PDB file of C-alpha atoms in Angstrom:
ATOM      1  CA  UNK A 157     -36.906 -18.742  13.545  1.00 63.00           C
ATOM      2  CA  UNK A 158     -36.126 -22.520  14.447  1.00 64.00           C
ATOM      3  CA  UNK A 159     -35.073 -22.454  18.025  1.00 91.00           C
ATOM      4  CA  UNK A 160     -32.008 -25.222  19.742  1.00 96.00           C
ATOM      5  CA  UNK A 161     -30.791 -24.421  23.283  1.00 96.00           C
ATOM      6  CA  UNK A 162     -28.049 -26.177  24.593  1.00 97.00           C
ATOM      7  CA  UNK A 163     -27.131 -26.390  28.464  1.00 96.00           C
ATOM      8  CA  UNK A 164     -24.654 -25.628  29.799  1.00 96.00           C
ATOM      9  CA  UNK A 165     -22.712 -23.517  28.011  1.00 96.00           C
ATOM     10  CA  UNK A 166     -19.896 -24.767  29.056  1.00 97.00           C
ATOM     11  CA  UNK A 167     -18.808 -27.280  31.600  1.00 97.00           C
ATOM     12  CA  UNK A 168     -15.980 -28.603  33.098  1.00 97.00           C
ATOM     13  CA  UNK A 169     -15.460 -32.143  34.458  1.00 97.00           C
ATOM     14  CA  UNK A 170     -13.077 -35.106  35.842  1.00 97.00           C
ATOM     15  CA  UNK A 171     -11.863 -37.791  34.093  1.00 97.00           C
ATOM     16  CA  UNK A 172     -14.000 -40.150  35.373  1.00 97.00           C
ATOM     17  CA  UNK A 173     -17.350 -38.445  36.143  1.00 97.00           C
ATOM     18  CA  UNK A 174     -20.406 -38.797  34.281  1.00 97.00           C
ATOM     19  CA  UNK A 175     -21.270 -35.541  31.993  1.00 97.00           C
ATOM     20  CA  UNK A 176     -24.855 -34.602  31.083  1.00 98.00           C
ATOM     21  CA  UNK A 177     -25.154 -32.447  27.852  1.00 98.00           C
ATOM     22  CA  UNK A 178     -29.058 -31.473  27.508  1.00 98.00           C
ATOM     23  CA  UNK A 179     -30.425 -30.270  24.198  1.00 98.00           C
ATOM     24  CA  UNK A 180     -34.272 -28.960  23.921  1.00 97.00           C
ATOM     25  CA  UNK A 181     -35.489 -28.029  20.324  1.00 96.00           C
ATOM     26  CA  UNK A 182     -39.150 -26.100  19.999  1.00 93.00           C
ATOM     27  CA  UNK A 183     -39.529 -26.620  16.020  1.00 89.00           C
ATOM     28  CA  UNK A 184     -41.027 -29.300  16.015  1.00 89.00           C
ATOM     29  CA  UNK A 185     -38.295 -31.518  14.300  1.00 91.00           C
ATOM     30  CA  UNK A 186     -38.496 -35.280  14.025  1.00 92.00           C
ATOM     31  CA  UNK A 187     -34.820 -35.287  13.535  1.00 92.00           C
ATOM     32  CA  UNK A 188     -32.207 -34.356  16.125  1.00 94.00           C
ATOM     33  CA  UNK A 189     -27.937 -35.018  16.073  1.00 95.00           C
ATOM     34  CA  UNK A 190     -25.336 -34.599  18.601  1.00 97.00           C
ATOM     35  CA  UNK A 191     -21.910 -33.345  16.698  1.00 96.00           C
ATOM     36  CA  UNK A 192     -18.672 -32.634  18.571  1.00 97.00           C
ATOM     37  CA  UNK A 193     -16.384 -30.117  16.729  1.00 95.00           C
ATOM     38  CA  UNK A 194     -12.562 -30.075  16.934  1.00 92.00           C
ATOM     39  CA  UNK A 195     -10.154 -27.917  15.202  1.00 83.00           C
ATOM     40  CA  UNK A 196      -9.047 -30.249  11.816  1.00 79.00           C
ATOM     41  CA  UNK A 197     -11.777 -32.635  12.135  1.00 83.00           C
ATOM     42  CA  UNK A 198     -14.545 -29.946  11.696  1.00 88.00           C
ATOM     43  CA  UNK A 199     -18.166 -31.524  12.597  1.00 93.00           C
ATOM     44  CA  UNK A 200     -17.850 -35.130  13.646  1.00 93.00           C
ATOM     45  CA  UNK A 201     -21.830 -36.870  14.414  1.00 93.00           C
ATOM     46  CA  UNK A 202     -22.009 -39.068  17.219  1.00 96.00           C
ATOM     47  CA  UNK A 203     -25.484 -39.800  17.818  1.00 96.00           C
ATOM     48  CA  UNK A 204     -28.831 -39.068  15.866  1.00 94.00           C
ATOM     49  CA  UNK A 205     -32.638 -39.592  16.445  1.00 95.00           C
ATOM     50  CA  UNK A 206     -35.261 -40.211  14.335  1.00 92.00           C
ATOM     51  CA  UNK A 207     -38.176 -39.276  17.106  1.00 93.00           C
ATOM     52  CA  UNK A 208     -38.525 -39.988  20.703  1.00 95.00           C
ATOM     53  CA  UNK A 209     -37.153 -43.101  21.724  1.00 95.00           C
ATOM     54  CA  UNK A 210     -34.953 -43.738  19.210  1.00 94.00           C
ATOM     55  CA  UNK A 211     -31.436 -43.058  18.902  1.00 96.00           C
ATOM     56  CA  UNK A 212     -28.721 -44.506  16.151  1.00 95.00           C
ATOM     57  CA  UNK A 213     -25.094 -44.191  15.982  1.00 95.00           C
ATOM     58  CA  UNK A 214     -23.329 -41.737  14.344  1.00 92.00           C
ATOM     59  CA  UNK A 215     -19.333 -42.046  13.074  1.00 90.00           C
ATOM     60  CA  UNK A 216     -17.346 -41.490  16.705  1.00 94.00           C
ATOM     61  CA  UNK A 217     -20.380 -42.952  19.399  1.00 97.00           C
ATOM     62  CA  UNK A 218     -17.683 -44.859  21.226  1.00 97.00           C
ATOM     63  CA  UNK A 219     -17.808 -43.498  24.854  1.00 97.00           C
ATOM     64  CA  UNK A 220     -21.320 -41.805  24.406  1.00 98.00           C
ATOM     65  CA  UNK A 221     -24.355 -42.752  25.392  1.00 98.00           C
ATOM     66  CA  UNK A 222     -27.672 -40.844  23.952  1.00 98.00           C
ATOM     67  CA  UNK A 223     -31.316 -40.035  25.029  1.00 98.00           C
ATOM     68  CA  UNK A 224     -34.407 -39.103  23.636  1.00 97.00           C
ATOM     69  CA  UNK A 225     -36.798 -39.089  26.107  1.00 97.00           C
ATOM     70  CA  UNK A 226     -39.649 -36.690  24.271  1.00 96.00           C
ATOM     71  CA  UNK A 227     -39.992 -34.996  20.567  1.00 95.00           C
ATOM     72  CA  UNK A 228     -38.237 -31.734  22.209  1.00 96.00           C
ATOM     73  CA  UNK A 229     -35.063 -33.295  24.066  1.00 97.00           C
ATOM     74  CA  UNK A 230     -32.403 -34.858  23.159  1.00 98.00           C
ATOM     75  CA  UNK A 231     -29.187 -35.185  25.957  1.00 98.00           C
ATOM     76  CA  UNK A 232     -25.753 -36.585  24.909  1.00 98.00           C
ATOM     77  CA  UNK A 233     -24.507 -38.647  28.147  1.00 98.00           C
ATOM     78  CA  UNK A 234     -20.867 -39.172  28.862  1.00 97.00           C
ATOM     79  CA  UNK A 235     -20.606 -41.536  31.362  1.00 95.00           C
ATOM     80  CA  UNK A 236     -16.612 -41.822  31.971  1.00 97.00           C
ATOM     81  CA  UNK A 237     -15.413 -38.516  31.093  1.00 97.00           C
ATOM     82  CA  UNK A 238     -11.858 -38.813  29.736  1.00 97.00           C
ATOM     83  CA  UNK A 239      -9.886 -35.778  28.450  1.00 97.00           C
ATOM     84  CA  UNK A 240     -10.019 -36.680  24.890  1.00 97.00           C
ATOM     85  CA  UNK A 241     -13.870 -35.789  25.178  1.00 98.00           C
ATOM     86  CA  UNK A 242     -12.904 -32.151  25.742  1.00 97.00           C
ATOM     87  CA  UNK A 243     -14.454 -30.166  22.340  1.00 97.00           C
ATOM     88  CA  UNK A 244     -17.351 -27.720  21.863  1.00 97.00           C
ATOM     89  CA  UNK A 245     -20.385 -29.973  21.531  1.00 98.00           C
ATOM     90  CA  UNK A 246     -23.308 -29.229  18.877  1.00 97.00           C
ATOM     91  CA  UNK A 247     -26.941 -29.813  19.028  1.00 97.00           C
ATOM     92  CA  UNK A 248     -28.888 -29.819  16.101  1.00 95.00           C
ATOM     93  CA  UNK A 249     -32.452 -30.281  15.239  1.00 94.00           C
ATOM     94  CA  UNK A 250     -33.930 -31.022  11.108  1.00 89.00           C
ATOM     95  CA  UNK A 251     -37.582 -31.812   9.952  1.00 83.00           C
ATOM     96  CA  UNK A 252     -37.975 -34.919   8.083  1.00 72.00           C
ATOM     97  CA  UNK A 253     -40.338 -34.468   6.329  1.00 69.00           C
ATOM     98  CA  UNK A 254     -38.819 -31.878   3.887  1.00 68.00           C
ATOM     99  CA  UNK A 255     -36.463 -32.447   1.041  1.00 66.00           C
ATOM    100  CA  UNK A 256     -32.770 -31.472   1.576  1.00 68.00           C
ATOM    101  CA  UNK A 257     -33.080 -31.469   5.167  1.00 77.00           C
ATOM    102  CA  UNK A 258     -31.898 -28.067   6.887  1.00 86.00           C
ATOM    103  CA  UNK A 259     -30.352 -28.197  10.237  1.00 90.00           C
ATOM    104  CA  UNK A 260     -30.749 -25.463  12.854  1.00 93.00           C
ATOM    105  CA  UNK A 261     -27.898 -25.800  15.275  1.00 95.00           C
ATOM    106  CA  UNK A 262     -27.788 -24.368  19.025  1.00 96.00           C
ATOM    107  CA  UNK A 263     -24.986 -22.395  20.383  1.00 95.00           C
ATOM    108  CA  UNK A 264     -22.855 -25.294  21.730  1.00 96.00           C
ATOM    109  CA  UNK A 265     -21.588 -26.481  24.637  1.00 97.00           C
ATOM    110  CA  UNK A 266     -17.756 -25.976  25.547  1.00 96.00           C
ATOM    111  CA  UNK A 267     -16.678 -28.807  27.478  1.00 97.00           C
ATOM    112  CA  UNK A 268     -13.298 -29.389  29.193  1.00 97.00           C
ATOM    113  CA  UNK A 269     -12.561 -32.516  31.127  1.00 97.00           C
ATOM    114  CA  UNK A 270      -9.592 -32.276  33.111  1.00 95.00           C
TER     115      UNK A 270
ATOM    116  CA  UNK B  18     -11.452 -41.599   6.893  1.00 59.00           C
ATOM    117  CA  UNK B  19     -12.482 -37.757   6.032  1.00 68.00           C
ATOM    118  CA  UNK B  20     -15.438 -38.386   3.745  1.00 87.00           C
ATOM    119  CA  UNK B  21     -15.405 -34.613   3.180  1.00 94.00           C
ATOM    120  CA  UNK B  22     -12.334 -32.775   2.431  1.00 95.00           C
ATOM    121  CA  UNK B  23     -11.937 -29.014   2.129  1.00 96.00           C
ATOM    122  CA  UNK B  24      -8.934 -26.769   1.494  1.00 96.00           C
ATOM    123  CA  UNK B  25      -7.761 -24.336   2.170  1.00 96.00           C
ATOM    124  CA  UNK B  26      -7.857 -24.219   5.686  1.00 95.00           C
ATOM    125  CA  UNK B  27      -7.889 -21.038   5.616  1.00 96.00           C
ATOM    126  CA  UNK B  28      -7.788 -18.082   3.587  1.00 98.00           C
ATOM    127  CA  UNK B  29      -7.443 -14.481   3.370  1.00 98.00           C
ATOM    128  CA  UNK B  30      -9.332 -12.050   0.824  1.00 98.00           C
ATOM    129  CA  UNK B  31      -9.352  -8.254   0.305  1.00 98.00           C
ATOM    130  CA  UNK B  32     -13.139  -6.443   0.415  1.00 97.00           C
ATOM    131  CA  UNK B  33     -14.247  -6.799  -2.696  1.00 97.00           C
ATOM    132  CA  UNK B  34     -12.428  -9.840  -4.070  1.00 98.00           C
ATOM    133  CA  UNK B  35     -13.907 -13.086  -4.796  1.00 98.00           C
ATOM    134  CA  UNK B  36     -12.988 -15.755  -2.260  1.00 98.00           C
ATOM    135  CA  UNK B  37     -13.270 -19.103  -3.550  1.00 98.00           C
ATOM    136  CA  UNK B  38     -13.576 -22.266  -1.277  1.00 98.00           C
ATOM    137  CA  UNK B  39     -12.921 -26.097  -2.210  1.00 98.00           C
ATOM    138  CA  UNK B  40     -14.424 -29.041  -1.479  1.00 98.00           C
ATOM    139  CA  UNK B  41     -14.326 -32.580  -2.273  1.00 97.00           C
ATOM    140  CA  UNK B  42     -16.051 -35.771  -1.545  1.00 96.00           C
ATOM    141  CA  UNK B  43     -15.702 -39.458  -1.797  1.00 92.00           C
ATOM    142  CA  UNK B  44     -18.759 -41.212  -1.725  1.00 90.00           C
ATOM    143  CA  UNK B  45     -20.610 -41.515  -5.176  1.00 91.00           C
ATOM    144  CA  UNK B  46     -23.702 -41.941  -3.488  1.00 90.00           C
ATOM    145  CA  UNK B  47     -23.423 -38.467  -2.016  1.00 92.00           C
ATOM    146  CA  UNK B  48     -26.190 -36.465  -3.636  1.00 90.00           C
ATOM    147  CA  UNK B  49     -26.521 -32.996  -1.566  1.00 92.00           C
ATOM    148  CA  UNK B  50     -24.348 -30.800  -0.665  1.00 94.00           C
ATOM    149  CA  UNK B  51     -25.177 -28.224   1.699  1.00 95.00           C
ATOM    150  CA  UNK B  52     -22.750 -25.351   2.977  1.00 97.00           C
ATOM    151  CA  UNK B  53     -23.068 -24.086   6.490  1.00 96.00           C
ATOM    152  CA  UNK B  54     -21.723 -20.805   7.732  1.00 97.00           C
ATOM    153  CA  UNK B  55     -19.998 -20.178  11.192  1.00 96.00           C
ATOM    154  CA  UNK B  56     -19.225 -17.036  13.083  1.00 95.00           C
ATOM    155  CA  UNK B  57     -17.248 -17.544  16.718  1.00 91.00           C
ATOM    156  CA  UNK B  58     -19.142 -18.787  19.024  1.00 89.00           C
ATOM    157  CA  UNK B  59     -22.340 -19.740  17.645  1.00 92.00           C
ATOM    158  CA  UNK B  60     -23.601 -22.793  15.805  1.00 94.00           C
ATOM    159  CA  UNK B  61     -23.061 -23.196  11.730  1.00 95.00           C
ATOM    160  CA  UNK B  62     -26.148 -22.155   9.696  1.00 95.00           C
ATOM    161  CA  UNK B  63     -27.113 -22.988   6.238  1.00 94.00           C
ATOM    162  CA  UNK B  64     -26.159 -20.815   3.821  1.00 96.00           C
ATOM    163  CA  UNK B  65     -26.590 -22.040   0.300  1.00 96.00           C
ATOM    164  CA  UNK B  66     -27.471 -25.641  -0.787  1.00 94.00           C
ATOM    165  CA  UNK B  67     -27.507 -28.000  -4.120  1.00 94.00           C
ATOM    166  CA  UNK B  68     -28.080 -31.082  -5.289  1.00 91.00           C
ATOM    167  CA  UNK B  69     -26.607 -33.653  -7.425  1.00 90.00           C
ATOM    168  CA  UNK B  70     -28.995 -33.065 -10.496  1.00 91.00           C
ATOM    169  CA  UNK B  71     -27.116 -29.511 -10.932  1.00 93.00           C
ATOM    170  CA  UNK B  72     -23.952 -28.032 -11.976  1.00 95.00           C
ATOM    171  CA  UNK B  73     -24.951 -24.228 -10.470  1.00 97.00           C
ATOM    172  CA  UNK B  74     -26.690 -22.767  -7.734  1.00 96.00           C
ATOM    173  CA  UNK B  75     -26.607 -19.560  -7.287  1.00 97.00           C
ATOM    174  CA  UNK B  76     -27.954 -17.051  -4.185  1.00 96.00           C
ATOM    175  CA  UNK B  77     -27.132 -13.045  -4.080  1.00 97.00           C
ATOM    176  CA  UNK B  78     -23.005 -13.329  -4.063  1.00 98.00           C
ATOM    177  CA  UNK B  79     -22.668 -16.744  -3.262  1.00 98.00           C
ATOM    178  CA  UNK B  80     -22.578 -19.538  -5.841  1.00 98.00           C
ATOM    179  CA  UNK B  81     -21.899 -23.392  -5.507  1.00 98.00           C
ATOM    180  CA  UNK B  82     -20.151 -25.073  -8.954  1.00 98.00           C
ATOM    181  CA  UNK B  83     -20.456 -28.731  -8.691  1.00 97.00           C
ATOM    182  CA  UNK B  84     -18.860 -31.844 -10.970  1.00 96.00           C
ATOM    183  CA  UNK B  85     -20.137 -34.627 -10.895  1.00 95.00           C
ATOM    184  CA  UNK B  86     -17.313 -36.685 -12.412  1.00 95.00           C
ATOM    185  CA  UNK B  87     -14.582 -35.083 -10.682  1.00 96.00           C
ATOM    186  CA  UNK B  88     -16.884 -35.187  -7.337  1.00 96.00           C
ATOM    187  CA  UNK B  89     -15.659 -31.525  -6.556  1.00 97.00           C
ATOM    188  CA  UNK B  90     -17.349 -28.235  -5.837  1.00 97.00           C
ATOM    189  CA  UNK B  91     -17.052 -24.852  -4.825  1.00 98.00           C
ATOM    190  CA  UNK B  92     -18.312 -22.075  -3.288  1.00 98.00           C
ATOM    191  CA  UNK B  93     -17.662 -18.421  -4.882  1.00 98.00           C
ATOM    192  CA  UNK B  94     -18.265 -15.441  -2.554  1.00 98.00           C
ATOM    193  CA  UNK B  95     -18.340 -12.464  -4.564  1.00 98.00           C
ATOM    194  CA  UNK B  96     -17.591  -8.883  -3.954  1.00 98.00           C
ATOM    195  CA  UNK B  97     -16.313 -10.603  -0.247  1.00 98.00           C
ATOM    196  CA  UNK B  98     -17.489  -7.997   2.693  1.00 97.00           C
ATOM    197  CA  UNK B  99     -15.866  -8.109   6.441  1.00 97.00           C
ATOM    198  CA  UNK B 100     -19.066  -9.522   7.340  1.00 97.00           C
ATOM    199  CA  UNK B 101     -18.641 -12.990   5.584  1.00 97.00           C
ATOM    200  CA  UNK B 102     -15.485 -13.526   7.607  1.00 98.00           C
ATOM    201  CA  UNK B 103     -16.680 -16.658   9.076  1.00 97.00           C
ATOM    202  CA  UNK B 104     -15.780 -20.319   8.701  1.00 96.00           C
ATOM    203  CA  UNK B 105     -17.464 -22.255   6.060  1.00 98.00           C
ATOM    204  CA  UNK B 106     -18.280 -26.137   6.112  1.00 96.00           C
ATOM    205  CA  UNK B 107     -19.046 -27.920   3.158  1.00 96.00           C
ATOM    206  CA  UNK B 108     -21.228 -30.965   4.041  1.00 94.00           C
ATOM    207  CA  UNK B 109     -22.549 -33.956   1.913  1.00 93.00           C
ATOM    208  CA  UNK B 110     -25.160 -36.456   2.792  1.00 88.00           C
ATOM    209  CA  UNK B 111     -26.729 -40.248   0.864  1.00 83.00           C
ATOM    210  CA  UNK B 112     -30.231 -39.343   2.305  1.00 73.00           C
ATOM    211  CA  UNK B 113     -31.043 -35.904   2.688  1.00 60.00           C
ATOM    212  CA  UNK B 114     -31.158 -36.837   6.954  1.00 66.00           C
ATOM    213  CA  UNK B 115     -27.225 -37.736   8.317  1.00 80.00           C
ATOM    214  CA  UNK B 116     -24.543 -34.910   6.763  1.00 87.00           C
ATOM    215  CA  UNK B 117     -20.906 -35.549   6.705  1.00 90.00           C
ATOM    216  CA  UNK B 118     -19.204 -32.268   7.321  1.00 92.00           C
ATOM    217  CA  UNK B 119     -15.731 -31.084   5.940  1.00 93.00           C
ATOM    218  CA  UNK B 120     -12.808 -29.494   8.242  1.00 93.00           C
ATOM    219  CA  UNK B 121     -14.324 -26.298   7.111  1.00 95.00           C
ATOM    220  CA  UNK B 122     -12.233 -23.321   5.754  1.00 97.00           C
ATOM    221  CA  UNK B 123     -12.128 -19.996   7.808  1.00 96.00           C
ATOM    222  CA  UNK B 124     -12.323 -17.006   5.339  1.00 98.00           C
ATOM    223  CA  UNK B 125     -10.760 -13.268   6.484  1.00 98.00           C
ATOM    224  CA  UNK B 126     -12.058 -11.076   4.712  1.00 97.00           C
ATOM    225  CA  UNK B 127      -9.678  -7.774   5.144  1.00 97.00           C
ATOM    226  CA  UNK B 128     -10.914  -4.183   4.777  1.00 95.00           C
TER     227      UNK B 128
END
C-alpha cells in the first residue's frame, strides 16, 4: 500500500512565524500536491510538483511557499503565518506515468495559527 | 469560482437505502472524474473513478452516472451500510495530473 506521512500532526503557531509542513512519500511518485481543506471549500491545491526541483502553483499559492528538495519530500512553507492559514493541510503523492492518475493522501496536518 | 459543485452537503440514509450524491462541473474540458472517500481524521481515498468516454461505471454497490451534455454525475451507494458513513468528494481534472475537488457531501448512514 502507497505510503504519505505528514509531520506534524498538528501544529500550532503565531501570526507572524514561519511554519514548516514536511511531507515524505515512499511510492515512488513523480507527482506530489499540497491541498488545504476547509469546511465549504472542500480540497483547495496550493502547490504541486512534477519531480524534484520543481514546483508549480496551484489555485490559492498566495502566502505559500513550496519545496521539493528530493523524489520523496515535498514541504509546504508558510513563511508569515496569519490566522486565515489555520485548516487541516493534505499531502498527496500520484504516479505519472499511469492513466487517470490516483492520489494516495497522508493523514494531514491540523494547523492553528493564533 | 467552485469549478466543482456538489450537493447536498449532507445527507442522511437508513441501512439499506440507496444514497445518492450530486455533482456538477463547469469546465468542458474536464474529462475524469474521480470520487474520493473520507472517514474523520484521515486523508480521502479513491473510491470509484470514470472517464468522459462513459455514461456508467460501476464497482460492487457503488456506481457513477455521468452526462456529458448536462456536465452532471452521480454517485449511487446501494444497499448503504454504517460503514460508508464518510464524506465523499467528487473531483474532476483536464489532464489526468491536477484534480479540482468539490465541497464534498458527508453521508450518515443510520442503523
Amino acid at each position: 500500500e502507497a505510503a504519505v506521512t505528514q509531520s506534524p500532526r498538528n501544529k500550532v503557531a503565531v501570526t507572524g512565524g514561519k511554519v514548516t509542513l514536511s511531507c515524505n512519500q515512499t511510492n515512488n511518485h513523480n507527482n506530489m500536491y499540497w491541498y488545504r481543506q476547509d469546511t465549504g471549500h472542500g480540497l483547495r491545491l496550493i502547490h504541486y510538483s512534477y519531480g524534484a526541483g520543481s514546483t508549480e502553483k496551484g489555485d490559492i499559492p498566495d502566502g505559500y511557499k513550496a519545496s521539493r528538495p528530493s523524489q520523496e519530500n515535498f514541504s509546504l512553507i508558510l513563511e508569515l503565518a496569519t490566522p486565515s492559514q489555520t485548516s487541516v493541510y493534505f499531502c498527496a503523492s500520484g504516479d505519472s506515468r499511469v492513466a487517470n492518475e490516483r492520489l494516495f493522501f497522508g493523514h494531514g496536518t491540523k494547523l492553528s495559527v493564533l | 469560482q467552485q469549478q466543482v459543485r456538489q450537493s447536498p452537503q449532507s445527507l442522511t440514509v437508513w441501512e439499506g437505502e440507496t444514497a445518492i450524491l450530486n455533482c456538477s462541473y463547469e469546465d468542458s474540458t474536464f474529462n475524469y472524474f474521480p470520487w474520493y472517500q473520507q472517514f474523520p481524521g484521515e486523508g480521502p481515498a479513491l473510491l470509484i473513478s470514470i472517464s468522459s468516454v462513459s455514461d456508467k461505471k460501476e464497482d460492487g454497490r457503488f456506481t457513477i452516472f455521468f452526462n456529458k451534455r448536462e456536465k452532471k454525475l452521480s454517485l449511487h451507494i446501494t444497499d448503504s451500510q454504517p460503514g460508508d458513513s464518510a464524506t465523499y468528494f467528487c473531483a474532476a481534472s483536464p489532464n489526468y495530473n491536477v484534480l479540482y475537488f468539490g465541497s464534498g457531501t458527508k453521508l450518515t448512514v443510520e442503523p
